[in-house]
Structure formats: structure tokens, C-alpha cells
Amino acid sequence: MLKFTLKCFFAVLLVWSWTSSQAQVSTPKYSNEFLNIGIGARALGMGNVQAALADDATAGYWNPAGLLRMQNKYNVALMHSELFAGIAKNDYGSFAMGLDSTSALALSVIRLGVDDIADTRRLQNEFGYIQYDSIRFFSVADYAFLLSYAKKSNLIKGLQLGANAKVIYRNVGEFANAWGFGLDAGAQLQRGTWQFGIMAKDITTTFTAWTHNVEALEEAYLQTGNDLPENTAELTLPRVVLGLGKTFHFTDKLRALIATDVDFTFDGKRNVLVKTDVVSIDPHVGLELAYANTVFVRGGINNYQENRNFNGGTSQRMQPNFGVGLKTNGLNIDLALSRINDSESNAVAGANISSVIVSLGYAFN
């Protein structure tokens, strides 16, 4: 595993050194941010708290070390959610399997896209007449493909290690597309009723190279007077997530799980609880109540924001999340209600942008 990681690291360095001499390299804030929205209704209902808890096929996304905690040899996970009143579709699928008693493997696919966008550049013909049949439609979509591997540590009892190799493809119709590559690494440790986790995303920085179709963009950019974009490369800086969870058993059938994740980002000052020029720190907490390991009720708080009001003052808001789940005969059905605004925010926005997330999981031997 170490040899594989080193080879990938040097491959990234070689590609970066060759491409950066021909392209403008930047490290924008929120680069490839679609990978941080979250997947799975269980996680989203708990405020995206999963670094120490992930124990099924979704662990390939949250923390690949958690793949070793699957109860069955094979595990499938699917999710669909719609954001911004259904304008954007967020879909996820994963298949995971245990290779033996000490290792596991998973393959995951993520897509966030806006489809059926009208291209009206040719709406008016050379005689000035409107031609509705000339309207074409295109999609803007981001894809991520994750290959995850987990292995038990031989040095520390109970320590689980994992890594992701991910390929990113981003497409803006015929106008632009990008390819990227990056690595993640994670670890989990369980001691009694305590669970610990750490997830380091983009540990070598994720390199994404954009290519623009200048010919397709030329007409639109000439009309607006903007300069045509050049081929550019983005570097996504690392993100570290520390996770901690504690289980409380009230009866033989009733238990509660309380957990927190703390995100550390290094791409500039973000609008989070603790923000500096060097690092921004964003904590979030989650709760899961389980009865007979069959029925689940969940809640979480995340997405702390400090907003400036029209009167010049500031206010603080956090996003509540709720979820329920049912597990039976290897089938998991989870629902979550996320991205909830309060009434004042809804009045300003003019619409309720809450999202219902549905995810399914199935485990079998």
C-alpha cells in the first residue's frame, strides 16, 4: 500500500510539473466543492458526521477505513437527492466487498449535475427572426470515481487504515471540461463504546486540468466583452476531518450514538466558526437513536454561517438536519431532511430550499 501511494504521489508531481509550465495554475477556495456536499441519508440526517462512524459501502466516501466494519461481505449503497428546488441532481452509487478478514475494497461514483440548460445563442437567425427550433440543451455536471481500499493495521490492535484513489471529470456542455486526480487517506479506531476517526482528503493536493472550447465560447464572450479563458489547472488543497463518537446503551434494545466531526481546511478564510488566514475550523454534531438496531431517528447541526444583515449588524445561523431509517434483512432505507432555512431566510430568498434525501443500502454474503 505504501509503495502504491508513493508511486501515485510522484505521478501527480510529474503531471503537475509538466502541465504547470503550459497552463495557469491556481488554488481557488472551494475547488471541487461538490465532493464535500455529502452522500447518504444517514450521514446527511446527522449533519455530515461520519469520519468515526462510517461502517458500510458509504465509507468509501466518508472514511475508507470504515469498510472493514461491514457486517456482510458485500454491500451496495445508492442515493438520490435534489438541490435548489430540484434544479440540481445529486446521485451516488457504491459497491463494497470484503476481500478477506483484514482487507476490503469499494468502488463509488458521484454525480452532481444541472441538466436541460437552454443554449439560445442561435435563437435569432441572420434575418432577425426568432427560431425556437434552434434552441439546444446541454448539461453541466461534475463526476467523481473513487477506488477505495482498507486494511487492518498489524501494529496497533483495532486500528483500521484506508485510502482512496479518485478520478474527477467535470463537464460544461461543449464549452469546457476538466480531468483531475487525487488521493485520500483515513483511519478508524474503536475502544469500547468510543469511536475515533481521521480523514485526510486531497493529501497530495488534487490536480484538475481544464480545457476550454474557445470556438464554442467565442460568440458568447464577444457579446459580453469578456476575455476568452485560457486552459487552466486547479489545485485542491488538503482537508482534514477529525471524528469522535460515543455510544450509550439504555436497554438491551435502545441505544444512542452521539458524535462530532471537526473539519480543518487550508484554502483561505472561510465563513465558519473559527476562521484564520492559515486554517478554518468547522465543527458539526450528530445524534442517532436506535431501537433493536432496526428503527433509527437522527438529527444533526452543521453549516455554521455568520451573515451580515441589512441594518449592518451580523447574525449567526446553523443548519438543522433530521432523518429516519429502517433496517431489515440486509436492506437499509434512510430518509433525511436537510438544507433547512428559517422563516426569515426563506422570506429573503423567496422560497423554501429544503431537500429530501433518499438512500438505499443492501448487504449480503
Short mmCIF file of C-alpha atoms in Angstrom, two decimals:
data_model
loop_
_atom_site.label_atom_id
_atom_site.label_comp_id
_atom_site.label_asym_id
_atom_site.label_seq_id
_atom_site.Cartn_x
_atom_site.Cartn_y
_atom_site.Cartn_z
CA MET A 1 0.00 0.00 0.00
CA LEU A 2 2.84 2.39 0.86
CA LYS A 3 4.55 1.70 -2.47
CA PHE A 4 1.30 2.34 -4.32
CA THR A 5 0.76 5.64 -2.50
CA LEU A 6 4.31 6.82 -3.22
CA LYS A 7 4.02 5.93 -6.90
CA CYS A 8 0.75 7.89 -7.15
CA PHE A 9 2.33 10.81 -5.33
CA PHE A 10 5.25 11.02 -7.73
CA ALA A 11 2.92 10.60 -10.70
CA VAL A 12 0.96 13.63 -9.53
CA LEU A 13 4.15 15.63 -9.18
CA LEU A 14 5.30 14.73 -12.68
CA VAL A 15 1.99 15.62 -14.26
CA TRP A 16 1.82 18.88 -12.32
CA SER A 17 5.36 19.91 -13.25
CA TRP A 18 4.72 19.24 -16.94
CA THR A 19 1.32 20.90 -17.12
CA SER A 20 2.02 23.93 -14.96
CA SER A 21 4.63 25.10 -17.45
CA GLN A 22 1.88 25.34 -20.09
CA ALA A 23 -1.12 26.41 -18.01
CA GLN A 24 -2.13 28.88 -15.37
CA VAL A 25 -2.17 27.04 -12.02
CA SER A 26 -4.40 28.30 -9.21
CA THR A 27 -5.60 27.12 -5.80
CA PRO A 28 -9.12 28.55 -5.62
CA LYS A 29 -11.18 28.37 -2.47
CA TYR A 30 -13.95 25.74 -2.68
CA SER A 31 -12.22 23.88 -5.51
CA ASN A 32 -14.10 20.63 -6.32
CA GLU A 33 -16.53 21.54 -3.56
CA PHE A 34 -19.17 19.16 -4.95
CA LEU A 35 -17.22 16.40 -3.20
CA ASN A 36 -17.97 17.98 0.20
CA ILE A 37 -21.77 18.13 -0.06
CA GLY A 38 -22.07 14.67 1.44
CA ILE A 39 -23.73 11.40 0.49
CA GLY A 40 -26.13 9.01 2.18
CA ALA A 41 -29.30 9.95 4.08
CA ARG A 42 -27.89 8.60 7.35
CA ALA A 43 -24.93 10.96 7.22
CA LEU A 44 -26.88 13.96 5.93
CA GLY A 45 -29.51 13.48 8.63
CA MET A 46 -26.73 13.62 11.23
CA GLY A 47 -25.14 16.81 9.92
CA ASN A 48 -22.43 15.05 7.88
CA VAL A 49 -20.88 13.41 10.95
CA GLN A 50 -19.29 10.16 9.72
CA ALA A 51 -15.48 10.16 9.97
CA ALA A 52 -15.53 7.83 13.00
CA LEU A 53 -18.87 6.12 12.28
CA ALA A 54 -18.95 5.01 8.63
CA ASP A 55 -19.32 1.23 8.51
CA ASP A 56 -20.92 0.32 5.17
CA ALA A 57 -20.38 0.99 1.45
CA THR A 58 -20.62 4.75 2.05
CA ALA A 59 -17.34 4.52 3.98
CA GLY A 60 -15.59 4.68 0.62
CA TYR A 61 -16.62 8.34 0.60
CA TRP A 62 -16.57 9.30 4.31
CA ASN A 63 -13.60 7.26 5.52
CA PRO A 64 -12.39 4.19 3.60
CA ALA A 65 -11.06 2.64 6.82
CA GLY A 66 -14.68 2.01 7.80
CA LEU A 67 -15.06 -0.59 5.05
CA LEU A 68 -13.54 -3.12 7.45
CA ARG A 69 -16.54 -2.77 9.78
CA MET A 70 -19.10 -4.08 7.29
CA GLN A 71 -21.18 -6.87 8.81
CA ASN A 72 -21.63 -8.67 5.48
CA LYS A 73 -19.19 -9.48 2.72
CA TYR A 74 -20.99 -7.44 0.06
CA ASN A 75 -22.61 -4.05 0.44
CA VAL A 76 -24.40 -1.80 -2.06
CA ALA A 77 -25.42 1.83 -1.45
CA LEU A 78 -27.49 4.18 -3.63
CA MET A 79 -28.61 7.77 -3.08
CA HIS A 80 -30.60 10.43 -4.91
CA SER A 81 -31.20 13.99 -3.78
CA GLU A 82 -32.38 17.18 -5.46
CA LEU A 83 -30.99 20.57 -4.50
CA PHE A 84 -32.24 24.12 -5.10
CA ALA A 85 -35.88 23.12 -5.64
CA GLY A 86 -34.88 20.23 -7.91
CA ILE A 87 -32.64 22.22 -10.26
CA ALA A 88 -29.53 20.23 -9.33
CA LYS A 89 -29.47 16.43 -9.04
CA ASN A 90 -27.02 14.74 -6.70
CA ASP A 91 -26.62 10.97 -7.25
CA TYR A 92 -24.35 8.39 -5.70
CA GLY A 93 -23.71 4.67 -6.03
CA SER A 94 -21.20 2.36 -4.39
CA PHE A 95 -20.31 -1.32 -4.24
CA ALA A 96 -18.07 -2.66 -1.47
CA MET A 97 -16.78 -6.11 -0.63
CA GLY A 98 -14.55 -7.71 1.93
CA LEU A 99 -11.51 -9.34 0.37
CA ASP A 100 -10.61 -11.32 3.49
CA SER A 101 -10.69 -10.84 7.26
CA THR A 102 -8.16 -7.99 7.10
CA SER A 103 -8.95 -6.04 3.90
CA ALA A 104 -11.83 -4.60 1.87
CA LEU A 105 -12.39 -2.85 -1.45
CA ALA A 106 -15.03 -0.42 -2.77
CA LEU A 107 -15.89 1.45 -5.97
CA SER A 108 -18.00 4.62 -5.78
CA VAL A 109 -19.47 7.03 -8.33
CA ILE A 110 -20.78 10.54 -7.59
CA ARG A 111 -22.60 12.89 -9.98
CA LEU A 112 -23.82 16.41 -9.30
CA GLY A 113 -25.43 17.99 -12.34
CA VAL A 114 -27.83 20.53 -13.76
CA ASP A 115 -29.47 19.21 -16.91
CA ASP A 116 -31.52 20.65 -19.80
CA ILE A 117 -29.92 24.10 -19.82
CA ALA A 118 -31.09 26.05 -22.87
CA ASP A 119 -28.43 27.26 -25.32
CA THR A 120 -30.07 30.24 -27.06
CA ARG A 121 -27.04 31.57 -28.96
CA ARG A 122 -28.68 30.75 -32.28
CA LEU A 123 -32.20 31.75 -31.29
CA GLN A 124 -32.20 34.68 -33.72
CA ASN A 125 -31.29 33.96 -37.35
CA GLU A 126 -29.41 36.22 -39.74
CA PHE A 127 -32.68 37.94 -40.76
CA GLY A 128 -33.58 38.84 -37.19
CA TYR A 129 -36.35 36.27 -36.81
CA ILE A 130 -36.77 34.06 -33.73
CA GLN A 131 -36.28 30.35 -34.41
CA TYR A 132 -37.31 28.32 -31.39
CA ASP A 133 -36.30 25.08 -33.08
CA SER A 134 -32.69 26.29 -32.97
CA ILE A 135 -32.55 26.04 -29.17
CA ARG A 136 -30.22 23.31 -27.97
CA PHE A 137 -29.90 21.89 -24.47
CA PHE A 138 -26.82 20.87 -22.53
CA SER A 139 -25.78 19.73 -19.04
CA VAL A 140 -23.26 20.95 -16.50
CA ALA A 141 -22.09 18.04 -14.37
CA ASP A 142 -19.32 17.02 -12.01
CA TYR A 143 -18.32 13.36 -11.65
CA ALA A 144 -16.05 11.58 -9.19
CA PHE A 145 -14.92 7.95 -9.35
CA LEU A 146 -13.42 6.56 -6.13
CA LEU A 147 -11.47 3.34 -5.73
CA SER A 148 -11.17 2.59 -2.00
CA TYR A 149 -9.01 0.09 -0.14
CA ALA A 150 -8.93 -0.70 3.58
CA LYS A 151 -6.51 -2.78 5.61
CA LYS A 152 -6.19 -3.68 9.29
CA SER A 153 -3.03 -2.45 10.99
CA ASN A 154 -0.53 -5.05 12.14
CA LEU A 155 1.00 -2.65 14.66
CA ILE A 156 -1.96 -1.38 16.70
CA LYS A 157 -4.83 -3.69 17.62
CA GLY A 158 -8.17 -2.42 16.34
CA LEU A 159 -6.66 0.24 14.09
CA GLN A 160 -8.06 0.30 10.55
CA LEU A 161 -6.44 2.15 7.67
CA GLY A 162 -7.86 3.14 4.31
CA ALA A 163 -7.10 5.11 1.15
CA ASN A 164 -8.92 6.44 -1.90
CA ALA A 165 -7.66 7.00 -5.42
CA LYS A 166 -10.12 9.31 -7.13
CA VAL A 167 -10.61 10.49 -10.68
CA ILE A 168 -12.64 13.65 -11.29
CA TYR A 169 -14.37 14.64 -14.52
CA ARG A 170 -16.16 17.99 -14.87
CA ASN A 171 -18.12 18.96 -17.95
CA VAL A 172 -19.80 22.18 -19.09
CA GLY A 173 -21.57 21.02 -22.25
CA GLU A 174 -19.42 21.57 -25.31
CA PHE A 175 -17.79 24.62 -23.74
CA ALA A 176 -15.29 23.14 -21.27
CA ASN A 177 -14.26 20.01 -19.45
CA ALA A 178 -11.69 19.01 -16.87
CA TRP A 179 -9.94 15.91 -15.57
CA GLY A 180 -8.46 15.56 -12.11
CA PHE A 181 -6.74 13.05 -9.87
CA GLY A 182 -6.21 12.89 -6.13
CA LEU A 183 -5.66 10.72 -3.07
CA ASP A 184 -7.38 10.47 0.32
CA ALA A 185 -6.34 8.58 3.43
CA GLY A 186 -8.21 7.68 6.60
CA ALA A 187 -8.09 5.71 9.84
CA GLN A 188 -10.57 4.47 12.43
CA LEU A 189 -10.11 3.09 15.93
CA GLN A 190 -12.69 1.69 18.34
CA ARG A 191 -12.17 1.38 22.09
CA GLY A 192 -15.20 0.07 23.96
CA THR A 193 -18.09 2.45 23.33
CA TRP A 194 -15.78 5.15 21.93
CA GLN A 195 -15.08 5.55 18.21
CA PHE A 196 -12.29 7.65 16.72
CA GLY A 197 -11.64 8.61 13.13
CA ILE A 198 -9.48 10.81 10.94
CA MET A 199 -9.93 11.51 7.24
CA ALA A 200 -7.38 13.44 5.17
CA LYS A 201 -8.80 14.44 1.80
CA ASP A 202 -6.62 15.51 -1.15
CA ILE A 203 -3.49 14.65 0.80
CA THR A 204 -1.20 15.32 -2.16
CA THR A 205 -3.47 18.16 -3.35
CA THR A 206 -5.86 17.19 -6.12
CA PHE A 207 -4.81 18.34 -9.59
CA THR A 208 -7.58 19.31 -12.04
CA ALA A 209 -6.75 20.48 -15.58
CA TRP A 210 -9.37 22.44 -17.54
CA THR A 211 -9.69 22.60 -21.32
CA HIS A 212 -11.92 25.23 -22.91
CA ASN A 213 -13.56 25.08 -26.33
CA VAL A 214 -12.62 28.59 -27.43
CA GLU A 215 -14.57 28.33 -30.68
CA ALA A 216 -17.80 27.49 -28.86
CA LEU A 217 -17.24 30.24 -26.30
CA GLU A 218 -16.12 32.93 -28.72
CA GLU A 219 -19.55 34.19 -29.74
CA ALA A 220 -20.84 34.49 -26.17
CA TYR A 221 -17.68 36.17 -24.89
CA LEU A 222 -17.57 38.66 -27.77
CA GLN A 223 -21.11 39.75 -26.92
CA THR A 224 -20.22 40.37 -23.28
CA GLY A 225 -16.81 41.91 -23.94
CA ASN A 226 -15.01 39.47 -21.64
CA ASP A 227 -11.70 37.85 -22.37
CA LEU A 228 -11.71 34.27 -23.51
CA PRO A 229 -10.47 31.85 -20.82
CA GLU A 230 -7.16 30.09 -21.15
CA ASN A 231 -6.52 26.46 -20.27
CA THR A 232 -6.10 26.44 -16.51
CA ALA A 233 -5.17 23.99 -13.78
CA GLU A 234 -6.61 23.94 -10.28
CA LEU A 235 -5.04 22.50 -7.16
CA THR A 236 -7.43 21.45 -4.39
CA LEU A 237 -5.68 21.85 -1.05
CA PRO A 238 -5.95 19.22 1.70
CA ARG A 239 -8.84 18.98 4.15
CA VAL A 240 -8.57 17.09 7.45
CA VAL A 241 -11.60 15.77 9.34
CA LEU A 242 -11.33 14.55 12.94
CA GLY A 243 -14.20 12.40 14.23
CA LEU A 244 -15.29 11.23 17.66
CA GLY A 245 -18.32 9.15 18.68
CA LYS A 246 -19.73 7.66 21.89
CA THR A 247 -22.47 5.01 22.24
CA PHE A 248 -24.83 4.89 25.22
CA HIS A 249 -26.88 1.74 25.91
CA PHE A 250 -30.10 2.45 27.83
CA THR A 251 -31.66 -1.00 27.49
CA ASP A 252 -30.91 -4.16 25.56
CA LYS A 253 -32.70 -2.66 22.56
CA LEU A 254 -32.43 1.11 22.95
CA ARG A 255 -29.17 2.94 22.38
CA ALA A 256 -27.95 6.41 21.43
CA LEU A 257 -24.93 7.45 19.42
CA ILE A 258 -23.56 10.99 19.83
CA ALA A 259 -20.75 12.09 17.54
CA THR A 260 -18.91 15.11 16.23
CA ASP A 261 -16.71 15.86 13.24
CA VAL A 262 -14.37 18.84 13.02
CA ASP A 263 -13.24 19.96 9.56
CA PHE A 264 -9.90 21.72 9.08
CA THR A 265 -9.43 23.49 5.72
CA PHE A 266 -6.33 25.31 4.47
CA ASP A 267 -7.55 27.17 1.36
CA GLY A 268 -8.12 30.55 2.96
CA LYS A 269 -10.52 32.14 5.41
CA ARG A 270 -13.98 30.55 5.22
CA ASN A 271 -17.25 31.63 6.78
CA VAL A 272 -17.13 29.04 9.59
CA LEU A 273 -16.95 29.09 13.39
CA VAL A 274 -13.16 29.57 13.58
CA LYS A 275 -11.51 31.30 10.64
CA THR A 276 -7.95 32.47 10.13
CA ASP A 277 -5.73 33.08 7.13
CA VAL A 278 -3.96 29.77 7.80
CA VAL A 279 -6.74 27.37 8.79
CA SER A 280 -10.53 27.41 9.10
CA ILE A 281 -12.27 25.10 11.59
CA ASP A 282 -15.85 23.92 11.11
CA PRO A 283 -17.39 21.63 13.78
CA HIS A 284 -20.66 19.72 13.36
CA VAL A 285 -22.50 17.31 15.64
CA GLY A 286 -24.94 14.45 15.15
CA LEU A 287 -27.21 12.14 17.15
CA GLU A 288 -28.68 8.74 16.30
CA LEU A 289 -31.28 6.89 18.38
CA ALA A 290 -31.69 3.20 17.54
CA TYR A 291 -34.30 0.69 18.64
CA ALA A 292 -33.46 -3.02 18.23
CA ASN A 293 -30.94 -1.97 15.58
CA THR A 294 -33.94 -1.73 13.24
CA VAL A 295 -35.58 1.70 13.62
CA PHE A 296 -33.46 4.87 13.68
CA VAL A 297 -34.17 8.54 14.39
CA ARG A 298 -31.42 11.04 13.64
CA GLY A 299 -30.57 14.69 13.97
CA GLY A 300 -27.60 16.95 13.41
CA ILE A 301 -26.38 20.53 13.27
CA ASN A 302 -23.79 21.82 10.80
CA ASN A 303 -23.01 24.62 8.35
CA TYR A 304 -22.36 27.45 10.79
CA GLN A 305 -22.66 30.80 8.99
CA GLU A 306 -22.21 34.40 10.06
CA ASN A 307 -24.47 36.62 7.96
CA ARG A 308 -24.46 40.38 7.58
CA ASN A 309 -27.92 41.93 7.93
CA PHE A 310 -29.36 44.85 6.01
CA ASN A 311 -29.05 47.06 9.09
CA GLY A 312 -25.28 46.49 9.14
CA GLY A 313 -25.29 44.03 12.02
CA THR A 314 -24.41 40.36 11.94
CA SER A 315 -26.25 37.20 12.91
CA GLN A 316 -25.22 33.58 13.33
CA ARG A 317 -27.10 30.60 11.96
CA MET A 318 -26.60 26.87 11.91
CA GLN A 319 -28.36 24.31 9.75
CA PRO A 320 -30.50 21.66 11.44
CA ASN A 321 -30.94 18.24 9.83
CA PHE A 322 -33.31 15.36 10.54
CA GLY A 323 -33.57 11.77 9.39
CA VAL A 324 -35.16 8.37 9.93
CA GLY A 325 -34.04 4.90 8.94
CA LEU A 326 -35.24 1.31 8.78
CA LYS A 327 -33.02 -1.76 8.62
CA THR A 328 -34.37 -5.26 7.94
CA ASN A 329 -33.00 -8.43 6.34
CA GLY A 330 -29.92 -6.64 5.00
CA LEU A 331 -31.93 -3.77 3.47
CA ASN A 332 -31.42 -0.22 4.75
CA ILE A 333 -33.88 2.53 3.85
CA ASP A 334 -32.89 6.01 5.01
CA LEU A 335 -34.56 9.39 4.60
CA ALA A 336 -33.18 12.79 5.54
CA LEU A 337 -34.45 16.36 5.52
CA SER A 338 -31.54 18.73 5.04
CA ARG A 339 -30.68 22.30 3.98
CA ILE A 340 -33.42 23.83 6.07
CA ASN A 341 -33.75 27.63 6.24
CA ASP A 342 -35.52 29.51 8.98
CA SER A 343 -38.54 31.67 8.18
CA GLU A 344 -36.52 34.89 7.93
CA SER A 345 -34.10 33.35 5.48
CA ASN A 346 -36.95 31.91 3.45
CA ALA A 347 -38.61 35.28 3.29
CA VAL A 348 -35.45 36.82 1.90
CA ALA A 349 -34.83 34.00 -0.56
CA GLY A 350 -38.47 33.81 -1.54
CA ALA A 351 -38.56 30.02 -1.48
CA ASN A 352 -38.04 27.03 0.74
CA ILE A 353 -34.93 25.17 -0.40
CA SER A 354 -35.16 22.18 1.92
CA SER A 355 -34.07 18.92 0.33
CA VAL A 356 -35.34 15.41 0.88
CA ILE A 357 -32.60 12.81 0.50
CA VAL A 358 -33.38 9.15 -0.12
CA SER A 359 -30.75 6.43 0.12
CA LEU A 360 -30.86 2.65 -0.03
CA GLY A 361 -28.38 0.09 1.15
CA TYR A 362 -28.29 -3.65 0.81
CA ALA A 363 -25.84 -6.05 2.45
CA PHE A 364 -25.46 -9.75 1.70
CA ASN A 365 -22.97 -12.59 1.87
#
